[in-house]
Short mmCIF file of C-alpha atoms and ligand atoms in Angstrom, two decimals:
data_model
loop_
_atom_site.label_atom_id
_atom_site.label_comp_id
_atom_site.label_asym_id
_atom_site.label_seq_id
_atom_site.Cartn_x
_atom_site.Cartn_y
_atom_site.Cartn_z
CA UNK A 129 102.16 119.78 111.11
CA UNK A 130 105.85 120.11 110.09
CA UNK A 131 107.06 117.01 110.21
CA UNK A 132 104.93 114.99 110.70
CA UNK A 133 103.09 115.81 107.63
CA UNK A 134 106.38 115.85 106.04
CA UNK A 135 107.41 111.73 106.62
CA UNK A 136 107.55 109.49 103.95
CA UNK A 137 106.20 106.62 106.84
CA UNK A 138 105.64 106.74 109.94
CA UNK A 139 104.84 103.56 112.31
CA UNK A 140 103.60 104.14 115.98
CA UNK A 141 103.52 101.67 118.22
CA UNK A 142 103.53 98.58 116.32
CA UNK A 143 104.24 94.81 117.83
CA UNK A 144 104.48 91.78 116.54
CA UNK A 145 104.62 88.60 118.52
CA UNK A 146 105.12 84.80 117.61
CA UNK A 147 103.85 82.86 119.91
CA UNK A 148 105.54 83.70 123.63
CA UNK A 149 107.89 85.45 121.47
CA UNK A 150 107.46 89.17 121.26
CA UNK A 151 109.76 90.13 118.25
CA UNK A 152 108.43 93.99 117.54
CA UNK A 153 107.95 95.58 121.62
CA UNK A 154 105.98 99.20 120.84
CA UNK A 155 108.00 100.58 118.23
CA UNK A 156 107.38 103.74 116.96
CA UNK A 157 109.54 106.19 114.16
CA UNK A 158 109.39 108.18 111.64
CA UNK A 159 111.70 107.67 107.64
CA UNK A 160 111.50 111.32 105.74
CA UNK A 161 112.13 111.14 101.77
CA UNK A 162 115.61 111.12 100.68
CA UNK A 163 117.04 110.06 103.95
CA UNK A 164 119.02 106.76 104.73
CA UNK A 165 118.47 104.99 108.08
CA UNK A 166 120.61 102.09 109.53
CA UNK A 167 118.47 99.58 111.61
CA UNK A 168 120.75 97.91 113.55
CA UNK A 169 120.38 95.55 116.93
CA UNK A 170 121.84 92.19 117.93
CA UNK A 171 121.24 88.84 116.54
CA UNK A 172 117.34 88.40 117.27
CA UNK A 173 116.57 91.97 118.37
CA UNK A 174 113.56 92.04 115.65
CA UNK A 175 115.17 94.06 113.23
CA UNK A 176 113.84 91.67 110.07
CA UNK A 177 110.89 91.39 111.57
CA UNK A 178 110.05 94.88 111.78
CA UNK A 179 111.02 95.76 107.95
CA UNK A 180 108.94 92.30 107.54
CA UNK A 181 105.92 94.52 109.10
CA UNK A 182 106.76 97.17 106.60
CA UNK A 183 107.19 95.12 103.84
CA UNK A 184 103.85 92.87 104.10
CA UNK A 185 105.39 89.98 104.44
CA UNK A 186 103.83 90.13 108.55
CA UNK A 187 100.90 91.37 109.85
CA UNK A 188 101.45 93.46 113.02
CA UNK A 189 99.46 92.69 115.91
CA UNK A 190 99.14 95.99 117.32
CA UNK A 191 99.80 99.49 116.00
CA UNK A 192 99.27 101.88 113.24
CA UNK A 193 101.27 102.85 109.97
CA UNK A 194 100.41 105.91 108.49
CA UNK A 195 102.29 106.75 104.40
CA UNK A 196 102.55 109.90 103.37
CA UNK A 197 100.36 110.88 106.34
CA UNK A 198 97.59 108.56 105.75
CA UNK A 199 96.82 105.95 107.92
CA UNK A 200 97.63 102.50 105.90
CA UNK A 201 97.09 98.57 105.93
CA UNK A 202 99.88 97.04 104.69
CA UNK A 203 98.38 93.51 104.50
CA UNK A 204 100.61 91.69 101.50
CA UNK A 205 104.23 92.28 99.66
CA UNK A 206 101.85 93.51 96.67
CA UNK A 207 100.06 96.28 98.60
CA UNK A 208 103.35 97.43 99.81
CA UNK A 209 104.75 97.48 96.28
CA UNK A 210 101.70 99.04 94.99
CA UNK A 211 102.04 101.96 97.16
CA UNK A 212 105.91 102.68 96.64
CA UNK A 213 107.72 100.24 99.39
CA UNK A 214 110.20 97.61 97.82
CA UNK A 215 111.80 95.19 100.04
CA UNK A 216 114.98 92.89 99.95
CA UNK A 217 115.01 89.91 102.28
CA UNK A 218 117.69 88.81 104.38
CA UNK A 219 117.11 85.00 103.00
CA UNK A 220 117.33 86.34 99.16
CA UNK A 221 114.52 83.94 98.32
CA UNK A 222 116.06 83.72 94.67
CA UNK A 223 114.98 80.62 93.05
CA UNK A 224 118.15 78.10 92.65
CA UNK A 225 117.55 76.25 89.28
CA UNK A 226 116.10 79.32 87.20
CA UNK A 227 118.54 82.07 85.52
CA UNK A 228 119.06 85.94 86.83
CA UNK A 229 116.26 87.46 84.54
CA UNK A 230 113.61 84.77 85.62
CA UNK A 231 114.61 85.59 88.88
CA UNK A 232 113.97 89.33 88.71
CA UNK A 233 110.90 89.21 86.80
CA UNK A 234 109.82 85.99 89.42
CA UNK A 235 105.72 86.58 89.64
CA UNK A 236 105.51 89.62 87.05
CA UNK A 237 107.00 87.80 83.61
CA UNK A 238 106.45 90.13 81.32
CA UNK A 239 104.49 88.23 78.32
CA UNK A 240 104.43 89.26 74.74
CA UNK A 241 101.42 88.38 71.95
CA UNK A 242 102.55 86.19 68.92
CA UNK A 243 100.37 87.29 65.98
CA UNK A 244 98.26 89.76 68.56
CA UNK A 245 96.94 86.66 70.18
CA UNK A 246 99.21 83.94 71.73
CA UNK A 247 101.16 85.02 74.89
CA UNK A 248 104.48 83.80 75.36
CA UNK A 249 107.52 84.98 77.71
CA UNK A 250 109.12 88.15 76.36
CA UNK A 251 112.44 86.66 77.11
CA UNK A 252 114.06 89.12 75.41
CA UNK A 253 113.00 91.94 76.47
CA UNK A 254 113.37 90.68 80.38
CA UNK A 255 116.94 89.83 79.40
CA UNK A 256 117.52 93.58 78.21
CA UNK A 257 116.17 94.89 81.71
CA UNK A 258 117.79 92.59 83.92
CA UNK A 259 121.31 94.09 81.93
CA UNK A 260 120.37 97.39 82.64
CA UNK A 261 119.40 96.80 86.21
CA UNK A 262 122.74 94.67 87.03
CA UNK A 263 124.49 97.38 85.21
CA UNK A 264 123.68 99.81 87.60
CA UNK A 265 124.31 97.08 90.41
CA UNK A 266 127.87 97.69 88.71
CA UNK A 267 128.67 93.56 90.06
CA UNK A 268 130.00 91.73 86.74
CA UNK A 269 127.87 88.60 85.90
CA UNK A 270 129.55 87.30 83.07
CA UNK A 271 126.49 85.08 82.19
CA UNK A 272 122.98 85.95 83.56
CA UNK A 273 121.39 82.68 81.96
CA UNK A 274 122.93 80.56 84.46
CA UNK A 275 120.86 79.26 87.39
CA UNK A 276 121.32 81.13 90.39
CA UNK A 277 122.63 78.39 92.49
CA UNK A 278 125.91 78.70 90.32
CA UNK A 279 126.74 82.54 91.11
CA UNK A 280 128.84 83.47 94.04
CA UNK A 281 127.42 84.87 96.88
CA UNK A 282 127.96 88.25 96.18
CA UNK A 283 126.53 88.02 92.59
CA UNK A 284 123.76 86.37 94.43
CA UNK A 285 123.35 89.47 96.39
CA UNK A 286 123.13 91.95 93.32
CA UNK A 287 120.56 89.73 91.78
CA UNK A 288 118.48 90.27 95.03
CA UNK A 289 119.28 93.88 95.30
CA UNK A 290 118.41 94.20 91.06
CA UNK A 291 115.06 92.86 91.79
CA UNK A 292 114.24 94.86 94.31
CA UNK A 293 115.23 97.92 92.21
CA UNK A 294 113.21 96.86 89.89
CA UNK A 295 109.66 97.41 91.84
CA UNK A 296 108.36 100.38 89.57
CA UNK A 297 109.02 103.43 91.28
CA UNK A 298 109.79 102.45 94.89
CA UNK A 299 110.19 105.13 96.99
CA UNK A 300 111.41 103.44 100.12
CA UNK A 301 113.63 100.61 99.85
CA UNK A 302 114.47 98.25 102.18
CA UNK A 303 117.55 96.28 102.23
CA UNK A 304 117.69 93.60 104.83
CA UNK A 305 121.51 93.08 105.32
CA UNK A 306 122.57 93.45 101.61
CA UNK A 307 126.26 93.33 102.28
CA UNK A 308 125.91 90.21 103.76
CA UNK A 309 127.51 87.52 101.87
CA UNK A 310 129.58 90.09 99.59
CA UNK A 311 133.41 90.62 99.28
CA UNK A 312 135.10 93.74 99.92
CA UNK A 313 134.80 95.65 96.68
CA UNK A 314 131.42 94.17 96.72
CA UNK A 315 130.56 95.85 99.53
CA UNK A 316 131.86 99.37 98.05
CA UNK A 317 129.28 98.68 94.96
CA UNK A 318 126.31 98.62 97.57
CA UNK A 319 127.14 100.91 99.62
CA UNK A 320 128.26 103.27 96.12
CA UNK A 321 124.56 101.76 94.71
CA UNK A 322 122.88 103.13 98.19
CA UNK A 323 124.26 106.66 98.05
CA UNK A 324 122.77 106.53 94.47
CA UNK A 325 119.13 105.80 95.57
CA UNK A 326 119.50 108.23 98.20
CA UNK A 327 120.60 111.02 95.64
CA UNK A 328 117.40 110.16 93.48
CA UNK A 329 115.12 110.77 96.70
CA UNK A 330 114.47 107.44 97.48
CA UNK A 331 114.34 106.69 101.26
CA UNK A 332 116.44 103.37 102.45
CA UNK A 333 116.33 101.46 105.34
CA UNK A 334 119.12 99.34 105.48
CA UNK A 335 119.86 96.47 107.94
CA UNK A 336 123.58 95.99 108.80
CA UNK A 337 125.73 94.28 111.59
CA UNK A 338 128.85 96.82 110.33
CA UNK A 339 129.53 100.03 112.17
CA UNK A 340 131.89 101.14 109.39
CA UNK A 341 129.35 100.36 106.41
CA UNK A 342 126.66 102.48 108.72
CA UNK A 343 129.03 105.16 109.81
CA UNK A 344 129.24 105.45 105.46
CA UNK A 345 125.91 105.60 104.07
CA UNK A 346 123.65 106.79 106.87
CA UNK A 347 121.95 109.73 108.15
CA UNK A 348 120.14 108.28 110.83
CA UNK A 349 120.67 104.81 112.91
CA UNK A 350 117.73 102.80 114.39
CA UNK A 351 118.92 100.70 117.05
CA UNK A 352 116.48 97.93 118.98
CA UNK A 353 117.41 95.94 121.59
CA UNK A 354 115.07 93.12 122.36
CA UNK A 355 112.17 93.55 119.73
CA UNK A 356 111.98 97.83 121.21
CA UNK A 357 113.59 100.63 120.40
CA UNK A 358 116.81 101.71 122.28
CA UNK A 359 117.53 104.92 120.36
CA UNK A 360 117.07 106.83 117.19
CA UNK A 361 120.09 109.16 116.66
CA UNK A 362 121.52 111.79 114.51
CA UNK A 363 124.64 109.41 112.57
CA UNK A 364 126.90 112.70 112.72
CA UNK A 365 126.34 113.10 116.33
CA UNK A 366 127.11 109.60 118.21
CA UNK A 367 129.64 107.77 117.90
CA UNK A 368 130.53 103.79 117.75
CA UNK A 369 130.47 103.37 121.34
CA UNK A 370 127.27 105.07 122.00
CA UNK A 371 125.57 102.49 119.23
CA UNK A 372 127.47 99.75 120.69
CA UNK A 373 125.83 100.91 124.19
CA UNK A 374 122.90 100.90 122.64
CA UNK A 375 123.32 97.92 120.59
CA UNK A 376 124.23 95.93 123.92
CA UNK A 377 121.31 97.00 125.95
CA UNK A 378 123.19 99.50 128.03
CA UNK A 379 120.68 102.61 127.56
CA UNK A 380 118.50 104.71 125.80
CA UNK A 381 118.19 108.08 123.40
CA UNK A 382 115.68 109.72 121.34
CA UNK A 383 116.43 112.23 118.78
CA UNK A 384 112.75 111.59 116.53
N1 ATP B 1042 108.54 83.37 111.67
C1 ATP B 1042 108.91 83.31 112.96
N2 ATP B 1042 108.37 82.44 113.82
C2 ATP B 1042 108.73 82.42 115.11
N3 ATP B 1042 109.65 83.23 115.66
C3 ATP B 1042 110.23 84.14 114.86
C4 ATP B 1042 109.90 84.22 113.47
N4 ATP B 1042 110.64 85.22 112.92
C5 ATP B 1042 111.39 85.71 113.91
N5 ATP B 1042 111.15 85.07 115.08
C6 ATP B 1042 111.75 85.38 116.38
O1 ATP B 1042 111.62 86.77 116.59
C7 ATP B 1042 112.81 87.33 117.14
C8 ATP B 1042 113.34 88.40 116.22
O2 ATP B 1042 113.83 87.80 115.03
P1 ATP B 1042 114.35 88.63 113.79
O3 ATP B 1042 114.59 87.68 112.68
O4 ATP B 1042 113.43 89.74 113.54
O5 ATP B 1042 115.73 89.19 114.36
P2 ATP B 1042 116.89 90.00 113.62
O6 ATP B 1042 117.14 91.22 114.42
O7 ATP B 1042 116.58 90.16 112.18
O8 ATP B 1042 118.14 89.01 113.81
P3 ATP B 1042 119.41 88.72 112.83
O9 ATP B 1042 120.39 89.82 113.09
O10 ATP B 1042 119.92 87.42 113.37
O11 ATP B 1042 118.93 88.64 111.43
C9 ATP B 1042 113.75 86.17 117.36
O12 ATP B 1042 113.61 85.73 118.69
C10 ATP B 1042 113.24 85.11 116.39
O13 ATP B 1042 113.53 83.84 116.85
MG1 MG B 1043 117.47 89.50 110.47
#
């Protein structure tokens, strides 16, 4: 019962399909606390889908997913969240016309009582938090009360990745391409912001298309190849051409 006891989530054999389209082919692995794991693959090779699996945002049509070494249904976002799983999406899904706070506290406002009886929007207090959280982003937003649709991309990005930090107590994160849309030194603050999760114990799986942002932050790299899993390897013991191998469909290796 070593390790397996010892994962923070396991999934075994799960698929997903949409319509003729099979997306998620069998795939099975194992995320242990603490650790950071690259899931990489080609354009299309399922890769959002599967966090999407994880995350609740898709049901899986076949397989199991066990947490902390009990079998779970991970059948919405809020399940997920309830049990410790935080996700960022590749699409941001940050609301254009409202500011950075009402997009980090988008469906849990936090509401204060006038007089012990009237709610209204703690706006205040939601404006505190989302400074805190963007602080630790370390991305400079001179003005969080402007709508979204006015940042840059990469300030974009930190308001995505703030949110998802802020899901009380996640213990695995997953970041679907976060350095995405950033600039350079943008790219340093996430990938700076990543090592910090991992030193707190948190467990991320991050989605990225660069070798060089992997080869940085991760301890383990997931790689599929047409919605299955071409190989699960040790990041200190391959090298860029074995990933790209794999990456490309030209073989296989198991380390889990
Ligand atoms: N909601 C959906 N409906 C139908 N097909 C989908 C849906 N989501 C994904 N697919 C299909 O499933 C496959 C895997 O897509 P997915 O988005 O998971 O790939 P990905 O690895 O994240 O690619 P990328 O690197 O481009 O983000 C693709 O063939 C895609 O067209
Ligand atoms: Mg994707």
């Amino acid at each position: 019962m070593s390790e397996y006891s010892a994962a923070l989530l396991e999934v075994k054999n799960i698929g997903k399909s949409f319509g003729a389209v099979r997306a998620v082919r069998n795939v099975s692995f194992q995320l242990f606390p603490g650790e950071v794991v690259a899931l990489l693959g080609d354009n299309g090779a399922g890769k959002s889908t599967l966090c999407k699996l994880i995350s609740g945002a898709y049901q899986k049509d076949v397989g199991e997913i066990f947490w902390q070494g009990k079998k779970v249904e991970i059948t919405s976002p809020d399940v997920a969240s309830q049990i410790g799983i935080a996700m960022m999406y590749q699409d941001l899904a940050l609301v254009d016309e409202v500011d950075i706070p009402g997009n980090i506290f988008l469906g849990r406002e936090l509401i204060k009582k006038i007089f012990g009886i009237v709610p209204l929007l703690d706006k205040h207090t939601m404006r505190q938090e989302t400074e805190k959280l963007l602080a630790r982003v370390k991305i400079n937003i001179p003005d969080i009360n402007r709508p979204v649709i006015k940042l840059s991309g990469g300030q974009r990005q930190a308001t995505a990745i703030a949110r998802t930090l802020h899901a009380k107590d996640a213990k695995l994160l997953i970041l679907d391409e976060p350095m995405a849309a950033l600039g350079v030194q943008e790219e340093q603050k996430v990938i700076q912001l990543i090592k910090t999760l991992k030193e707190e114990g948190r467990t991320i799986l991050v989605v990225s298309h660069n070798l060089d942002h992997v080869f940085s932050v991760a301890d383990r790299i997931i790689v599929l190849h047409t919605g299955a899993v071409a190989g699960i390897v040790d990041a200190h013991k391959t090298s860029r051409e074995e990933i790209v191998g794999l990456i490309v469909g030209g073989g296989k290796r198991n380390d889990q």
